[in-house]
Structures are given as structure tokens and as C-alpha cells.
Amino acid sequence: MAVRAVRGAVQLDSDEAGHMDERVGELLTAVLERNELVADDLISIWFTATPDLHSDFPAAAARGLGIVDVPLICAQELAIDGAMPRVVRILVHVETYLSRAEISHVYLGATAALRKDIAQ
């Protein structure tokens, strides 16, 4: 078994707490499903949000999914001119038997344009 990192992102339509929970929950669920992971495989999750998102902590969505004993942290993305707005990114550290090449990074919707090299 190895420690691997899984990347992902999702863009929100609006800065509303309920919407953030829904979209970030969708992203986390997709990461788990596509990589055949369960909560016990998670080591930690790092969330970042663009500066235009301030209605809630993205990590709250993980707690809502029952991910309650995994260390989570939130940070703000750099404010770069021309960057995609209303984006939550994740970096998930996991224990898995998957090789790096087998990891499925998840970029939902428009965020696939952020990492065309690894977006599934």
C-alpha cells in the first residue's frame, strides 16, 4: 500500500453555503468513487477556495458526508487576475494500492480546463 495524492476541483454557480456543500460533496464523492476509496483510506484533505468564496468552509461538506475523523484544512487561493472564479480545489492524501498512473483526478464541469493534463 502506498500514500498517494488525488487532485480535484469544482466551480460554484454562486457563493451560498448550501450550494458549496452540495458541489464540494459532489466532488468528494466523485473522488472516492472513481478511485474506489472509502473514508478509512483518507489521510487528510486540503481545501482551497478562490477569494470570492466566503459563505462557508469547504471542509464542512466533508463533515456532512460523514468524514469526521480525517484532518481537514482550508486555505485561500492566490488572487490572480483572470483566474477562474468561485473555485474550490482539493488535495486528498490517501492510502491505496493504486499506482500514480491509476489515480483518477477529478475536475468537474468547467474546472477540467484548469488541468487538461490530468483531468479525467
XYZ file of C-alpha atoms in Angstrom:
120
model
C 0.000 0.000 0.000
C 1.217 3.494 -0.821
C 0.386 7.057 0.133
C -0.960 8.928 -2.902
C -2.392 12.374 -3.576
C -5.573 12.969 -5.542
C -6.382 16.384 -7.005
C -9.745 17.842 -7.874
C -11.755 20.999 -8.356
C -15.287 22.264 -8.820
C -16.728 25.645 -9.746
C -19.689 27.032 -7.856
C -22.528 28.919 -9.538
C -22.878 31.232 -6.547
C -21.353 31.897 -3.143
C -24.006 30.285 -0.943
C -23.257 27.860 1.882
C -25.807 25.245 0.828
C -24.606 25.341 -2.759
C -20.991 24.991 -1.620
C -21.874 21.943 0.495
C -23.658 20.366 -2.465
C -20.916 20.975 -5.037
C -17.972 20.113 -2.768
C -19.849 16.999 -1.599
C -20.306 16.012 -5.248
C -16.561 16.475 -5.841
C -15.527 14.430 -2.801
C -17.983 11.667 -3.668
C -16.621 11.501 -7.225
C -13.021 11.308 -5.955
C -13.905 8.427 -3.628
C -15.945 6.517 -6.222
C -13.547 6.930 -9.154
C -10.600 5.789 -7.051
C -12.503 3.030 -5.213
C -11.778 4.659 -1.850
C -13.635 4.675 1.454
C -13.315 7.106 4.356
C -10.833 4.804 6.138
C -8.416 5.247 3.203
C -8.247 9.016 3.734
C -5.236 10.533 5.485
C -6.048 14.239 5.116
C -7.760 16.712 2.802
C -6.553 20.199 1.910
C -9.234 22.529 0.540
C -8.595 25.856 -1.152
C -11.163 28.394 -2.294
C -10.818 31.405 -4.540
C -11.016 34.771 -2.712
C -14.587 35.360 -3.940
C -15.909 32.442 -1.838
C -16.595 33.254 1.801
C -20.047 31.854 2.652
C -18.741 28.699 4.350
C -15.734 26.454 4.876
C -15.422 23.909 2.038
C -14.405 21.313 4.638
C -17.914 21.474 6.102
C -19.094 19.420 3.117
C -16.750 16.578 4.111
C -18.140 16.535 7.627
C -21.632 16.429 6.128
C -20.634 13.290 4.209
C -19.586 11.601 7.447
C -15.849 12.211 7.055
C -15.425 13.134 10.695
C -12.096 11.677 11.850
C -9.876 12.860 8.989
C -7.762 16.018 9.354
C -9.108 18.794 7.103
C -7.777 22.276 6.433
C -8.975 25.193 4.329
C -6.918 27.941 2.719
C -7.461 30.751 0.253
C -6.158 30.563 -3.311
C -3.965 33.336 -4.655
C -5.884 36.255 -6.162
C -4.607 36.008 -9.741
C -6.023 38.313 -12.414
C -8.052 36.320 -14.922
C -8.280 33.178 -12.763
C -11.475 31.135 -12.891
C -13.903 32.478 -10.260
C -15.742 30.590 -7.485
C -13.485 27.509 -7.494
C -12.854 25.040 -4.684
C -9.816 22.821 -5.142
C -8.871 19.751 -3.124
C -5.722 17.786 -2.461
C -6.626 14.467 -0.865
C -3.946 12.257 0.695
C -4.898 8.571 0.691
C -3.605 5.080 1.334
C -4.202 2.949 -1.742
C -2.943 0.089 -3.851
C -3.389 2.215 -6.983
C -0.257 3.372 -8.778
C 0.216 7.061 -9.544
C -0.820 6.374 -13.127
C -4.061 4.724 -11.958
C -5.171 7.649 -9.770
C -8.224 9.427 -11.156
C -8.037 13.179 -10.568
C -11.494 14.773 -10.686
C -12.185 18.162 -12.235
C -15.921 18.683 -12.521
C -17.548 20.850 -15.173
C -15.627 23.922 -16.332
C -12.718 23.186 -13.972
C -11.481 20.465 -16.356
C -9.867 23.378 -18.230
C -7.632 24.045 -15.195
C -5.686 20.801 -15.561
C -6.204 19.342 -19.020
C -3.138 17.195 -18.426
C -4.694 15.188 -15.557
C -8.451 15.866 -15.622
C -10.465 12.693 -16.148
